[in-house]
Structure formats: structure tokens, C-alpha cells
Coordinates of C-alpha atoms (C1' of nucleotides) in Angstrom, one line a residue:
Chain A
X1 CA 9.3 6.5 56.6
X2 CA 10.0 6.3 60.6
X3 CA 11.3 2.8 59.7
X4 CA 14.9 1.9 59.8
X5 CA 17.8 1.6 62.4
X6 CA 17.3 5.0 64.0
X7 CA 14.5 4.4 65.6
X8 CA 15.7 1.0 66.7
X9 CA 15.7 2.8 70.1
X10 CA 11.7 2.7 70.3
X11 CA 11.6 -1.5 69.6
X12 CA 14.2 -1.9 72.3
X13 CA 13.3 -3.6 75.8
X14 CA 12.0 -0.8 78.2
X15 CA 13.3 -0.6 81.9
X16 CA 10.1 0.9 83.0
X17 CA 8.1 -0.5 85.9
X18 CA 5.3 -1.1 83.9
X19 CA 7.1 -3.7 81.4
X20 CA 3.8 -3.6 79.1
X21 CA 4.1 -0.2 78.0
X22 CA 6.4 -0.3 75.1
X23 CA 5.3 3.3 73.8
X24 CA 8.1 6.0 73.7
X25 CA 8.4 7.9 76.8
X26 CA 9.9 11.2 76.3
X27 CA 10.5 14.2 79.4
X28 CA 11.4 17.6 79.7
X29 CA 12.7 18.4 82.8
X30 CA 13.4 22.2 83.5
X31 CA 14.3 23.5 86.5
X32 CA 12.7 26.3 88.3
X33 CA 15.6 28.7 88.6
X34 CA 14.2 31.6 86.3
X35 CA 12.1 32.7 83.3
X36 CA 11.0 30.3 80.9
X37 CA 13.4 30.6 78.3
X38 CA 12.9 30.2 75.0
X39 CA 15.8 27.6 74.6
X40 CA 13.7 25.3 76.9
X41 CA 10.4 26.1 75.0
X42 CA 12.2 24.5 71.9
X43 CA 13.6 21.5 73.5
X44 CA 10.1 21.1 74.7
X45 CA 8.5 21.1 71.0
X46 CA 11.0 19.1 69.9
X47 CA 9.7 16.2 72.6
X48 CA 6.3 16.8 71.8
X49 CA 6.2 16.4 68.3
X50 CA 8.0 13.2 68.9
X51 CA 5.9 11.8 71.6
X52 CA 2.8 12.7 69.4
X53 CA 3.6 11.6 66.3
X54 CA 5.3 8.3 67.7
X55 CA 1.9 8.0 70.3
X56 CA 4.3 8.3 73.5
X57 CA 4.4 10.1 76.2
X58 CA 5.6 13.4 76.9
X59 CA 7.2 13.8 81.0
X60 CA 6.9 16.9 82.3
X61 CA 9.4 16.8 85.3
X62 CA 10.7 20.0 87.2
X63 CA 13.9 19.5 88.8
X64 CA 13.6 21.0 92.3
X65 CA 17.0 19.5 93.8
X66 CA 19.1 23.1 93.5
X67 CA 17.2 24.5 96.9
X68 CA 19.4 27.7 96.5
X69 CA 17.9 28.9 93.4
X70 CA 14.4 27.5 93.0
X71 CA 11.2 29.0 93.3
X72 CA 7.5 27.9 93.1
X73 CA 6.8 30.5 90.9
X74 CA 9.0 29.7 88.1
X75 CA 7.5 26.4 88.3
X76 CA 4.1 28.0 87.4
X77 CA 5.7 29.8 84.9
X78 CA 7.3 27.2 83.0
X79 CA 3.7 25.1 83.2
X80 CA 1.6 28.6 82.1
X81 CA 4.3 29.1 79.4
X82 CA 4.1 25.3 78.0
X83 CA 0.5 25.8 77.9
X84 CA 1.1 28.6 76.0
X85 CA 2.6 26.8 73.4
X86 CA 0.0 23.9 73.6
X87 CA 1.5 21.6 75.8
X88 CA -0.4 20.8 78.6
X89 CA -2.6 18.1 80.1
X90 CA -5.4 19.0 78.1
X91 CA -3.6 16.7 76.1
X92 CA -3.7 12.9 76.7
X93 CA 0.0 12.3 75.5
X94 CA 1.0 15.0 78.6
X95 CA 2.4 13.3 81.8
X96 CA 3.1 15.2 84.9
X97 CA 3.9 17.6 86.1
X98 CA 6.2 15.3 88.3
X99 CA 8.2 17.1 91.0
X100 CA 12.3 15.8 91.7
X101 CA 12.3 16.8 95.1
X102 CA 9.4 14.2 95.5
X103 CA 11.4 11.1 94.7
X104 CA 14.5 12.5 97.1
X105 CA 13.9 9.0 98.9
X106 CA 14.3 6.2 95.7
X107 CA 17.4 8.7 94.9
X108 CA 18.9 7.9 97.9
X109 CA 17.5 4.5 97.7
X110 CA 19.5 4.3 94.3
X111 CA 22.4 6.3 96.3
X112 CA 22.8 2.8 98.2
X113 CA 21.9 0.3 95.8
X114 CA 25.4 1.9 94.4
X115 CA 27.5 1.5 97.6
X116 CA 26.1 -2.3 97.7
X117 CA 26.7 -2.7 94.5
X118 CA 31.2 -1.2 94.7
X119 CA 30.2 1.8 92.1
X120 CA 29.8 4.3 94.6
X121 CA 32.3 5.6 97.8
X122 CA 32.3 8.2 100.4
X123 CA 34.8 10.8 100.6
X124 CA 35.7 12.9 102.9
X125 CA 37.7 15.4 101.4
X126 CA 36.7 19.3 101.2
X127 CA 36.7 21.5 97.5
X128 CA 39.4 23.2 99.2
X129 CA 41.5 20.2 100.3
X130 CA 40.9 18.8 96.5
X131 CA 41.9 21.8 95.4
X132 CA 45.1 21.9 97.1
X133 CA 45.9 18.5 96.1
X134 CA 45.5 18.8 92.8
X135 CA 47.3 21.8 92.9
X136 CA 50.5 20.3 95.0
X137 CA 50.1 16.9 92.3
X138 CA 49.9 19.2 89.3
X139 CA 46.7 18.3 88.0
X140 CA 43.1 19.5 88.1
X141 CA 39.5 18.1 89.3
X142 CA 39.4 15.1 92.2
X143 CA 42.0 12.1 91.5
X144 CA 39.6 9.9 93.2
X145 CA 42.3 9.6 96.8
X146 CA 39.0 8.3 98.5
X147 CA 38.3 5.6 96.3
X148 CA 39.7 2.9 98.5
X149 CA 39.9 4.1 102.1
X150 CA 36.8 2.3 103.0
X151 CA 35.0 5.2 104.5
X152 CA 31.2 5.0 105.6
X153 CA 28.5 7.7 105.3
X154 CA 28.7 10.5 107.3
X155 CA 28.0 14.1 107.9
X156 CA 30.1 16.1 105.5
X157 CA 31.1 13.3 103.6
X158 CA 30.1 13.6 99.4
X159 CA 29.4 9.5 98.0
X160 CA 31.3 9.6 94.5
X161 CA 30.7 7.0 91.6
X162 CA 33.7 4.6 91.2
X163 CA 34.2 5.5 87.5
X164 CA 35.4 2.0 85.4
X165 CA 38.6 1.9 83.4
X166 CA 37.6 2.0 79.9
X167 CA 35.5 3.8 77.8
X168 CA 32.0 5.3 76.9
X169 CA 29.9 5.2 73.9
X170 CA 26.8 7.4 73.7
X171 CA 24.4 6.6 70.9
X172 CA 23.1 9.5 69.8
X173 CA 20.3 9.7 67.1
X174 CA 21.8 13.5 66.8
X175 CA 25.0 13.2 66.6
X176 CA 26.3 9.8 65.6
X177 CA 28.4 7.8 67.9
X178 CA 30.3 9.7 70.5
X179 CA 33.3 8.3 72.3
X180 CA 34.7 9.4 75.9
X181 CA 37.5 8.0 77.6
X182 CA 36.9 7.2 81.3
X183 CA 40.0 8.1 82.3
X184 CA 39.3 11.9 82.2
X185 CA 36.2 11.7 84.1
X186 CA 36.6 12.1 87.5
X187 CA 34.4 10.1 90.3
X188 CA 31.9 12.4 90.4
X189 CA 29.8 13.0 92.9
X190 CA 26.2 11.4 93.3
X191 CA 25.2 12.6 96.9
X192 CA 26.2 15.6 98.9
X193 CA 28.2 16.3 102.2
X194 CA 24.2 17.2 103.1
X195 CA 22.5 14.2 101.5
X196 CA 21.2 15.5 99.2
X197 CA 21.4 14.2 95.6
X198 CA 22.7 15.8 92.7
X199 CA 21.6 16.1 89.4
X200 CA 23.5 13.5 87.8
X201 CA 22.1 10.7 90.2
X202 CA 18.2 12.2 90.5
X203 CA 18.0 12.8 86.6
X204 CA 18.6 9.0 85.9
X205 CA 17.0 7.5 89.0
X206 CA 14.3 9.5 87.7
X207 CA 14.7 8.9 84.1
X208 CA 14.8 5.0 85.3
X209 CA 11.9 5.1 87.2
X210 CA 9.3 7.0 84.9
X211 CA 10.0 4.5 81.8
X212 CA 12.1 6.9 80.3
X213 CA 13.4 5.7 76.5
X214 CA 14.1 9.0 74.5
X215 CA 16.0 11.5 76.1
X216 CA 16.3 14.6 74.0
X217 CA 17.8 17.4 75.3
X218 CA 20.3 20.6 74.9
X219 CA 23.7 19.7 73.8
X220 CA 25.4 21.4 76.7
X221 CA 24.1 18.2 78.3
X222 CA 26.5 16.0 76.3
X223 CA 29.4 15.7 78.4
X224 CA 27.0 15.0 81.1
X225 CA 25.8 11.6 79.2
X226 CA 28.8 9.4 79.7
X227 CA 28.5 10.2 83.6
X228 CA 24.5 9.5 83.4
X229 CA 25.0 6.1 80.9
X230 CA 27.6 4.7 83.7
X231 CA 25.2 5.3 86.2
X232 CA 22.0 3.6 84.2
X233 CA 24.6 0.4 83.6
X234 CA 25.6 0.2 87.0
X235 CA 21.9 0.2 88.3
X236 CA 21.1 -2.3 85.8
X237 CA 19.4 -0.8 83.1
X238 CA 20.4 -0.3 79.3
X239 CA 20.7 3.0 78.5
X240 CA 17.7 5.1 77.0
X241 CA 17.9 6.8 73.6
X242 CA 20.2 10.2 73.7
X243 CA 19.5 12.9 71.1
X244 CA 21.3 16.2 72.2
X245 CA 20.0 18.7 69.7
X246 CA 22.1 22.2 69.1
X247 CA 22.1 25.0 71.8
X248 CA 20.5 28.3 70.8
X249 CA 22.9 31.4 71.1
X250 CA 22.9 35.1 71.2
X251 CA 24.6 37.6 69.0
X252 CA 28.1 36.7 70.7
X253 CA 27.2 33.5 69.4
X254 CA 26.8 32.6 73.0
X255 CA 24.3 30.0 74.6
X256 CA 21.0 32.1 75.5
X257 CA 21.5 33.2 78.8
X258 CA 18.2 34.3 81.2
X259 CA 20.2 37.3 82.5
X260 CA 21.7 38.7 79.7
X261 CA 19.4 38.2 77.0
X262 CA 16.0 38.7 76.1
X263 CA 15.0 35.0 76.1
X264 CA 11.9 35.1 78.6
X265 CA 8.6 33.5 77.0
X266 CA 6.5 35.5 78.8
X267 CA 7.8 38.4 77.5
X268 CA 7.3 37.6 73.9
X269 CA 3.6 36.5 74.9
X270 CA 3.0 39.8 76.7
X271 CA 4.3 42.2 73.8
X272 CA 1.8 40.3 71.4
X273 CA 3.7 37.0 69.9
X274 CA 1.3 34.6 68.5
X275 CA 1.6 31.1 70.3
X276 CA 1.3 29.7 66.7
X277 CA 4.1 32.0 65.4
X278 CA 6.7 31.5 68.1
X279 CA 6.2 27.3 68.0
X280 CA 6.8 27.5 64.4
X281 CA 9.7 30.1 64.3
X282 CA 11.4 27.7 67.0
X283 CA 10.9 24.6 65.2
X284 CA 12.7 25.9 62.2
X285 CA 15.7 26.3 64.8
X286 CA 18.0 23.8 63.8
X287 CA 15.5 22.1 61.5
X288 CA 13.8 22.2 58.6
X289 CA 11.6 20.0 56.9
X290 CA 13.8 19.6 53.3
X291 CA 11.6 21.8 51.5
X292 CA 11.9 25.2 51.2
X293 CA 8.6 26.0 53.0
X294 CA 9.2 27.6 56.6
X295 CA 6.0 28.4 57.5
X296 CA 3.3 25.8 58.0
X297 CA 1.0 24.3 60.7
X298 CA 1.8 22.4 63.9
X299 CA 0.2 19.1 62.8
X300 CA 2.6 19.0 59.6
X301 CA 5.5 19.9 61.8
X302 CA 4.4 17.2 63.9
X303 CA 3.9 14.7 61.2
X304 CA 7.7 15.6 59.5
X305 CA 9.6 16.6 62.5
X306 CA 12.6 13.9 62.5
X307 CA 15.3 13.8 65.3
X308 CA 17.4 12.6 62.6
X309 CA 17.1 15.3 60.3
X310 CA 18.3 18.2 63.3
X311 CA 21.0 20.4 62.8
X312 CA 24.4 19.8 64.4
X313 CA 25.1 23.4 65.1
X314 CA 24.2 26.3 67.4
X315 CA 21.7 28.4 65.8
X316 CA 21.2 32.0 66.2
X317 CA 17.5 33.2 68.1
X318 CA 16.7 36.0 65.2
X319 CA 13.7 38.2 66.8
X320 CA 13.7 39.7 63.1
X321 CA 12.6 36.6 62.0
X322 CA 10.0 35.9 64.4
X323 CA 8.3 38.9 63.8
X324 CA 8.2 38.1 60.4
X325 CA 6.8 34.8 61.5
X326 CA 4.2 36.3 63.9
X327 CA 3.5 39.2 61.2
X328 CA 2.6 36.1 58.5
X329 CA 0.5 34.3 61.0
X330 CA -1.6 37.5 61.9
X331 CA -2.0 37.8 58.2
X332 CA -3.1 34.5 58.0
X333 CA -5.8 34.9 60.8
X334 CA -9.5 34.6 59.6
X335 CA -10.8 38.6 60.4
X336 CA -13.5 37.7 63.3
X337 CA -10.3 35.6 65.1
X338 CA -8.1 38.7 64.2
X339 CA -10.8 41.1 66.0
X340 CA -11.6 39.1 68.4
X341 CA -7.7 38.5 69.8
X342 CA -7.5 42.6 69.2
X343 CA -10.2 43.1 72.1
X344 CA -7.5 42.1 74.6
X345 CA -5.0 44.0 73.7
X346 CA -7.0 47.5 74.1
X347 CA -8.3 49.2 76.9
X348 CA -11.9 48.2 78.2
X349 CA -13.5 51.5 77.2
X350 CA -12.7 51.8 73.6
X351 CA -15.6 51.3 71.2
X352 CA -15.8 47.3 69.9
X353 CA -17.8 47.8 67.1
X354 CA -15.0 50.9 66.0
X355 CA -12.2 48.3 66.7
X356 CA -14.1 46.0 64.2
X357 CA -15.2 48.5 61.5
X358 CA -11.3 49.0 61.1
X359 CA -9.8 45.5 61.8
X360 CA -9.6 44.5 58.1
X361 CA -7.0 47.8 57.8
X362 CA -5.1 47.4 60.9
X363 CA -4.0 43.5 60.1
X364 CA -1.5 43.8 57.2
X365 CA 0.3 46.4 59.6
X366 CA 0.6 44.5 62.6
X367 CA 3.9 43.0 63.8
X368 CA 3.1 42.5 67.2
X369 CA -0.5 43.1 69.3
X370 CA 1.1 45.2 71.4
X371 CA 1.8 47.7 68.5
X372 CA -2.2 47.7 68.0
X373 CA -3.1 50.4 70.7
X374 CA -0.7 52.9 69.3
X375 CA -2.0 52.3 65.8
X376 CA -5.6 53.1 66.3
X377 CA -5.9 55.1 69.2
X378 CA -6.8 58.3 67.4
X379 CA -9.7 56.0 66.8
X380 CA -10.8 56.3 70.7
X381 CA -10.2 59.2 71.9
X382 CA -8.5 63.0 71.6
X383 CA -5.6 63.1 69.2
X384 CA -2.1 63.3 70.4
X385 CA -0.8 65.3 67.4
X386 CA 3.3 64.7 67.2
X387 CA 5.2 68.3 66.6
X388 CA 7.2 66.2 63.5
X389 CA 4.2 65.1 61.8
X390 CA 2.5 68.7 62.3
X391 CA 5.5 70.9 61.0
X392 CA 6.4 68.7 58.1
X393 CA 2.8 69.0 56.8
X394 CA 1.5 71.9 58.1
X395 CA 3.6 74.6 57.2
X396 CA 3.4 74.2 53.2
X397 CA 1.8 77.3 51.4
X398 CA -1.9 74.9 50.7
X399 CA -2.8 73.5 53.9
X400 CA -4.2 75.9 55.6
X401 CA -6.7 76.7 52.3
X402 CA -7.0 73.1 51.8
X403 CA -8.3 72.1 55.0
X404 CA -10.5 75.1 54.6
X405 CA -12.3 73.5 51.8
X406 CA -12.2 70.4 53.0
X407 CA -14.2 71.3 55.6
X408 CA -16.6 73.2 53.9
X409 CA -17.1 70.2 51.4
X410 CA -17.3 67.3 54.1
X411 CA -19.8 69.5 56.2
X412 CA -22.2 69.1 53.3
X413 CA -21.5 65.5 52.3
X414 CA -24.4 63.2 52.3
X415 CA -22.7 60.1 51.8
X416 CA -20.2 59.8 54.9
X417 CA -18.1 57.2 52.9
X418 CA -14.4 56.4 52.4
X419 CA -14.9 56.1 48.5
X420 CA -16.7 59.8 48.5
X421 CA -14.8 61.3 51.5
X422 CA -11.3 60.1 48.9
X423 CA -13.3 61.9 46.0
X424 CA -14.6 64.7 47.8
X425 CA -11.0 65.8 49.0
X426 CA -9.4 65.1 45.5
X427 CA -11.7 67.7 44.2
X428 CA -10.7 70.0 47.0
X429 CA -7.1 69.6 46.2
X430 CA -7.2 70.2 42.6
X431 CA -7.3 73.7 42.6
X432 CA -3.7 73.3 44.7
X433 CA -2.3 71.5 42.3
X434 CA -1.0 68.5 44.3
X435 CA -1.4 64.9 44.1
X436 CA -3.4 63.1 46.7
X437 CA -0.1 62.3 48.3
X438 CA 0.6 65.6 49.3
X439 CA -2.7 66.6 49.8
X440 CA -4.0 63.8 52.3
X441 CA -1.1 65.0 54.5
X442 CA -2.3 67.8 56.2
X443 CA -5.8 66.2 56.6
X444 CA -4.4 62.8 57.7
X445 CA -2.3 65.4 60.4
X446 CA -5.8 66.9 61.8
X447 CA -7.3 63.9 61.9
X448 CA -5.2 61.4 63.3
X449 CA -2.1 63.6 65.3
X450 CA 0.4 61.2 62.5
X451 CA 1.9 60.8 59.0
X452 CA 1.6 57.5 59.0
X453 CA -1.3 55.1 60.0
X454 CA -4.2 52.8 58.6
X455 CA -5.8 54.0 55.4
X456 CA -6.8 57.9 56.0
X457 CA -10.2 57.6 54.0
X458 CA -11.5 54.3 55.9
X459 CA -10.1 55.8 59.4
X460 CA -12.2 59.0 58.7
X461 CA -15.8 57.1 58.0
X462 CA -14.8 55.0 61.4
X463 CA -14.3 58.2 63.0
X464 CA -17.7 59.5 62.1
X465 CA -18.7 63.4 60.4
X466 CA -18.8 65.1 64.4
X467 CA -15.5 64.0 65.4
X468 CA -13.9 64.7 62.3
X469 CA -14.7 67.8 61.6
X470 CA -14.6 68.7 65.6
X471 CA -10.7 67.7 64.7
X472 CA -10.2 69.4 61.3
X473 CA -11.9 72.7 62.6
X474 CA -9.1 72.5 65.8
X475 CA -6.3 72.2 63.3
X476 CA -7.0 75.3 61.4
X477 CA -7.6 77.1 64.5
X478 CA -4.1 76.1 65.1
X479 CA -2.9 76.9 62.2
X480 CA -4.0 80.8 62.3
X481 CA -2.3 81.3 65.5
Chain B
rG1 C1' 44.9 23.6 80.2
rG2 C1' 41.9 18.9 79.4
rC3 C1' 37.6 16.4 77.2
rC4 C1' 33.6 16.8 73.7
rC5 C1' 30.8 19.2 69.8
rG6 C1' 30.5 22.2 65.7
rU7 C1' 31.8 25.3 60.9
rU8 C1' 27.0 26.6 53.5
rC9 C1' 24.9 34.2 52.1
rG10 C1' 24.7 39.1 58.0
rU11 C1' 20.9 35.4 60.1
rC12 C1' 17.9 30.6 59.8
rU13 C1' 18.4 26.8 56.4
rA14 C1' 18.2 23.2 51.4
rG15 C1' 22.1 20.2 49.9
rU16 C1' 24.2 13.1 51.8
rG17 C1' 29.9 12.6 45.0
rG18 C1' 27.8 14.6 39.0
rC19 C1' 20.8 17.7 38.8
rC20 C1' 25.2 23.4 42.2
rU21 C1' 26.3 28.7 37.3
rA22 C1' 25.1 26.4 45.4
rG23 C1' 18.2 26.8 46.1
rG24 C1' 14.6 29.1 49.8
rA25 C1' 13.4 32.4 54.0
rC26 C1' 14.4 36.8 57.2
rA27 C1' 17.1 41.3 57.0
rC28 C1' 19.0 45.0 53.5
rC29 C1' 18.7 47.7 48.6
rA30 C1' 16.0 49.1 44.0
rC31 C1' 11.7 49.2 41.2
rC32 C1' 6.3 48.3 40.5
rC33 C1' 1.5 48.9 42.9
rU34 C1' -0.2 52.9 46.1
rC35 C1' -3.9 58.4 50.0
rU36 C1' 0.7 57.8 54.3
rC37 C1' 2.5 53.3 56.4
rA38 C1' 2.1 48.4 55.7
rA39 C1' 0.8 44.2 52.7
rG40 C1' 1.6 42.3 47.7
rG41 C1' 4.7 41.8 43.1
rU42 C1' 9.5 41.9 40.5
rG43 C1' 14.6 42.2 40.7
rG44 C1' 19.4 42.8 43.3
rC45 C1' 23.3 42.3 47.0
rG46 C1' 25.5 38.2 49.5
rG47 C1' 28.0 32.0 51.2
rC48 C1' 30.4 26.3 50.9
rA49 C1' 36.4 28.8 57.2
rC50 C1' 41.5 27.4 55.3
rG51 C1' 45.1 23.7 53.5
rG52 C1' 46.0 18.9 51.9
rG53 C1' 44.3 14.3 50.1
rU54 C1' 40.7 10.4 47.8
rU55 C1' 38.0 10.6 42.9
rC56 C1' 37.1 11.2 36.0
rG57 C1' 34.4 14.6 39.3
rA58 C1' 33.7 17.3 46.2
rA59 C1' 29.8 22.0 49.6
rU60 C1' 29.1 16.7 50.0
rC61 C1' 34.2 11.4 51.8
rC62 C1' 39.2 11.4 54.7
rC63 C1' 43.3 14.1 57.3
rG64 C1' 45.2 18.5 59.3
rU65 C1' 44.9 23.7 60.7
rA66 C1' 42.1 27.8 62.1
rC67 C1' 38.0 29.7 64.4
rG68 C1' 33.5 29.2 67.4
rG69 C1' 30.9 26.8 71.3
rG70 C1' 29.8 23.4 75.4
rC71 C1' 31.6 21.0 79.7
rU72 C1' 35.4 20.7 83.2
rG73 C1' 30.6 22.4 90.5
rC74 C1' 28.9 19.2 96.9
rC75 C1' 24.3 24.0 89.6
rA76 C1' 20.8 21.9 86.5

RNA sequence: GGCCCGUUCGUCUAGUGGCCUAGGACACCACCCUCUCAAGGUGGCGGCACGGGUUCGAAUCCCGUACGGGCUGCCA
């Protein structure tokens, strides 16, 4: 099934140190400029499963070269947020996490292996003074004046890659062959006027040096892959496999930005996303299986997920949808896995064995954890009646008299069951003529401060006969003032 | 502006020339079930961007147009 030309990529010769290892090498390689997003979180899965199910490697490598904009703690974040999703070195197949800024030295090394070599040049000339130039010349961008002035290193001075007349053919296993003519990319630059190296130079150096063969990213990064497959010929190394699957966007239809939208990982984690709900909703993100079954388990997305069979377009990040997802998977939970992933999401005091007695009610309702406080609270301590609730279904003509009986009727109950507490208050209501609709209203009001929550009968035999009739007995006092 | 990528229901997708009267999922609506709310069940709404080709036959192949996006940085 994994045979055939696609893959040819995996059979061919590695430019890895360690020539022996002929297993796929995949990488991500975030940097630490913000949030986790979820955008990265899926171009991590996607490696994964591959590295798994083709027994490679997946690289973890955080890109440290932007010293403006990174932080250590984003780092952690993005290794506590992969963990998250169950990609960590628990797992064999895991590599890293390997840090840019350590290898600034075989970048530079690289940096003059270049110069050596005629693909790479100094030049001296300022954004400002390019700017002009291209200005006064009518063009755009750098029209590479440097490129044979002969200049050495020096302080200030940016080394560009000599780009070849010609042209550039990625293979990508995403997007078929793409073509770029070299004569609208401009000598880029691989070093700054500070010596440090840019992205462009460290990602392949790196790439090159860690065995890299797959390298499946974002698309945004296309344009990038001409620039970065020059620079792998010109130190002497074929190429890895490309696979640049589609960005995810926003409403706008806009790629997922940390600032403006909600994209953090973290957050989805803390309001109560299962780990095993968000890896699946973002693996049906630009593909699917061929079937018409969304939801299923990691292993079987692991043993179908195909680079080949990814989507070539941007694909919209529906939180709808993944609360569906994470709504089916909390569903799906056995009940002593359900309670016991509840106990963290209440406070310390409340009653476990309370939390329990109810679980079985509470998880068809729940879209997210964090919902589950607000759900049973009433459970744990005084109820918060809300005004709505209590003047929609207190101030019919029968709920004052109803609540009366009911009182009387579950004072004397010697069976403090849900069955006989529902059958004890139908016979209360009769005399009212209303269905138990209308009639558990008021009650469900007294009891738990709402018109809507987990079955009223069930809630009432968690609660206990003191509490509730503490409650009900507070209601009508209400009621006659 | 230039280069590159893309375009099937509102959204995520199935579809690789006849199985398509375009299937599924989420959302939405209705009904059923029902102690509220959910869950569950049934049904409904809704789409191949447009125009040309090629072909006996096109959502599927080709060309063009439109629209969207990405990149165009001494960010990654």
C-alpha cells in the first residue's frame, strides 16, 4: 500500500552523517516566538504519524536564531504542549529537543564552505541604500550590485547566496512538481551584517546535518524551498523530500495568526479539550481517510495517514467542530476514566463520592470539562438561584401549593430514591393538573437555583433528604414574601 | 506590482471520465423520544467559482477568467 513512486524519497541515498541509517528522518522545527499554536500542533501530527508508521524519526528542533522575539518559555510550552498531544520522548521514535542557536558554529562553518565554494558573496550595501536603488532603477528587492565586487567579510557586511541562472524544481509529494524561475529570486541573504545566520542557511545546515529526508511543513514555506534546495545542491547534498501541506485559516480565510486569533493550545487544554479529541479533529484538517468515518483512534490514523492523500487547500479551524469532537470522545470515555479526569476539573473540597454518584448523568452534557463545575455545583454547596429561572417558574398559580406537598410527601418518604422521589411528586402534581414537565419546574428551581441541569430526580437522591428539603422549605419561604 | 499555491453544501471533507439524481460529518431547522437540558433516532435545508474546449460522456482532463491565499525581511 506505501509502495510506489511516492515514497521513492524514503529508498533514496541519505546525506546523513551516519550513512547506515536509512530510516525516514522527519523534524518539526517551531520557533519560540509565542503560544503554541494549533497550526504547528497539526504540522507536528502530521510528522508523527509518518515517522511512526514508516519507523523513522521524528526531530524536534526549536529554531532559536530570531534573538529579538524568543523566549525560553515558549520553548517549554511548545515541548508541554506536544506532550500534550503524545509526542514526547516517552516515545522511542522522538529525537530532540535539539536547539538552533547550538549549531550557530557548523552554520557559519557552512556560511564559508559557501564563499570557498563561489555560491556565496559579501555585500555591503544597507536596506536603505537597496532600497533607493531599486527605487532610482525601477525595480524592487536587491539586483545582486555586490555580486562581483570582490568584497571580504566584515562588520556590517550581509554574505548573499550567488543564485544560478536557470531554474528550480521542488518535488513535492503534496503538491506535484513545482517550478520557479531563478531569475526572480534575489541573492538572498545567508549571514547577517551581525554574523548571525538566517533561517534560510541554519534550517538546511541543520536539516543536512541531523539526516534529515522528509521535510513536511506549512505551505507558506513553499516559496522558501527553491532558496533552501539551491542551498542543499550547492553544499553538496541532494535535496530531502518536500511535502508542504495547506495552511490553516481563520474566518477571513486568513492564515491563523497567534495575535488575532484564538489558536493557543494551551488554552484549549485549560478550558477542558481532550488531548484525544483535538489530535483527531486536527488530523481531519486537510485529510481524511476516504471513508466517511471522521472519528476514530490515533493508531488507525497513524496506520492510514498518507502525505499523498492531503488536501491542497487552506482549511478553515472550526471550534464548532472540535467541540463536537471533544463532546463524542467524552461520550466515548469508559465512566471510572470519565470521573476520574472530572476530579481535576473541581475544586478540592467538593464531595468525590457526590461527583461519582452523578457522573453517569453529567457525561452526555459535557462539551468541555471546564463546563463541569457550573453543571453540578448545586451538588456542593448553597444554591445560586438565577432571578430568570425563579420568575419563569415560580410565579404560576400551583407552585407555591405544589412545593407544599411536595414537602410534606418527601418528608415521609422511606425510600430516598430517584424512581420513588419521580413517583412521589407525580402524585403530588396530579391534583394541579400538569404534566411532570411543568410540575418538576418549580422543584428543579428550589433545588438546584436553574431550569436546566442533569436529571432532577437523580440530582435530588445525590443531594440527600436534609439538604433537599433544607432547600425546598427556603423556596416557599420565599415564595410567601 | 512580481512569483507561487489554491477553488465540491455556511464549515471540514468523499469523489481521480460513466457507479453522481454529487456521499458523509459539524452547524442550522423540523419531528420522535423525554422530568429540564443534553444524548439518541428520523427527516430537511444546502455545493461542483465562471467561461471555453477535449470526449459518446466531465465535479473529475486542458486552456482562460474571476476570486482567495502565501511569499516577496539582515522574521521563522
Amino acid at each position: 500500500m506505501v509502495s510506489g513512486g511516492a515514497w521513492a524519497g524514503v529508498e533514496r541515498p541519505v546525506a546523513s552523517p551516519s550513512m547506515s541509517d536509512v530510516s525516514p528522518r522527519f523534524r518539526f522545527a517551531p520557533s519560540p516566538t509565542g503560544f503554541f499554536h494549533v497550526g504547528g500542533a497539526r504540522t507536528a501530527l502530521f510528522n508523527w504519524a509518518l515517522a511512526r508508521r514508516l519507523g523513522g524519526r521524528f526531530v524536534l528542533r526549536i529554531e532559536d536564531t530570531d534573538e529579538a522575539r524568543n523566549r525560553p518559555e515558549w520553548t517549554d510550552g511548545i515541548i508541554d504542549a506536544l506532550a500534550w498531544l503524545g509526542i514526547s520522548a516517552d516515545d522511542p521514535v522522538f529525537e530532540g529537543p535539539h536547539f538552533q542557536s547550538d549549531s550557530a558554529q557548523s552554520h557559519l562553518a557552512a556560511a564559508e564552505r559557501l564563499v570557498a565554494s563561489g555560491n556565496a558573496y559579501y555585500c555591503a550595501m544597507t536596506p536603505e541604500e537597496i532600497t533607493e536603488r531599486a527605487g532610482a532603477e525601477g525595480g524592487t528587492g536587491y539586483g545582486g550590485w555586490s555580486r562581483d565586487l570582490g568584497l571580504g567579510p566584515g562588520s556590517g557586511r550581509v554574505l548573499r547566496f550567488r543564485v544560478p541562472d536557470g531554474s528550480t524544481v521542488v518535488h513535492d509529494l503534496v503538491r506535484g512538481e513545482v517550478s520557479f524561475d531563478n531569475a526572480v529570486i534575489e541573492d538572498f541573504v545567508l549571514v547577517r551584517g551581525n554574523g548571525s545566520p538566517v533561517f534560510n542557511l541554519a534550517n538546511v545546515v541543520d536539516d543536512i546535518e541531523m539526516g534529515i529526508t522528509h521535510v513536511v511543513r506549512a505551505e507558506e514555506h513553499l516559496p522558501n524551498t527553491p532558496k533552501q534546495q539551491m542551498i542543499w545542491d550547492a553544499l553538496g547534498h541532494a535535496p530531502p523530500v518536500w511535502g508542504h501541506v495547506p495552511v490553516l485559516v481563520n474566518e477571513q480565510r486568513k492564515k491563523l495568526s497567534k495575535r488575532r486569533d484564538k489558536v493557543a493550545l494551551e488554552q484549549y487544554r485549560d478550558e477542558g479539550y481532550l488531548a484525544t479529541a483535538m489530535v483527531n479533529y486536527l488530523m481531519t484538517l486537510g485529510w481524511s481517510a476516504g471513508d466517511d468515518r471522521e472519528i476514530r483512534p490515533w493508531a488507525e490514523i497513524e496506520s492510514l495517514f498518507r502525505l499523498e492523500d492531503v488536501n491542497l487547500s487552506p482549511a478553515f479551524f472550526d471550534i464548532k467542530k472540535l467541540a463536537a469532537f471533544n463532546g463524542e470522545y467524552i461520550r466515548m470515555m469508559p465512566i471510572d476514566e470519565f470521573v476520574a479526569e472530572c476530579d481535576r476539573w473541581v475544586p478540592a473540597d467538593w464531595d468525590r463520592e457526590r461527583l461519582a454518584a452523578i457522573a453517569t448523568h453529567i457525561q452526555p452534557r459535557l462539551v468541555t470539562f471546564s463546563d463541569l463545575p457550573g453543571i453540578v455545583d448545586f451538588l456542593f454547596g448553597d444554591v445560586v438561584t438565577d432571578d430568570d429561572s425563579w420568575s419563569k417558574t415560580m410565579s404560576t398559580e400551583y407552585a407555591r401549593p405544589l412545593l407544599e406537598s411536595t414537602i410534606g410527601q418527601y418528608s415521609e418518604l422511606g425510600d430516598w430514591s430517584a424512581d420513588v422521589l419521580k413517583s412521589t411528586l407525580e402524585l403530588v402534581m396530579e391534583p394541579f393538573g400538569v404534566k411532570l414537565g411543568k410540575a418538576q419546574a418549580p422543584v428543579r428551581v428550589a433545588v438546584t437555583g436553574r431550569t436546566v441541569g442533569p436529571p432532577l430526580f437523580e440530582s435530588i437522591e445525590v443531594l440527600g433528604r436534609e439538604e433537599t428539603l433544607v432547600r425546598l422549605g427556603r423556596a416557599l419561604e420565599q415564595l410567601a414574601t
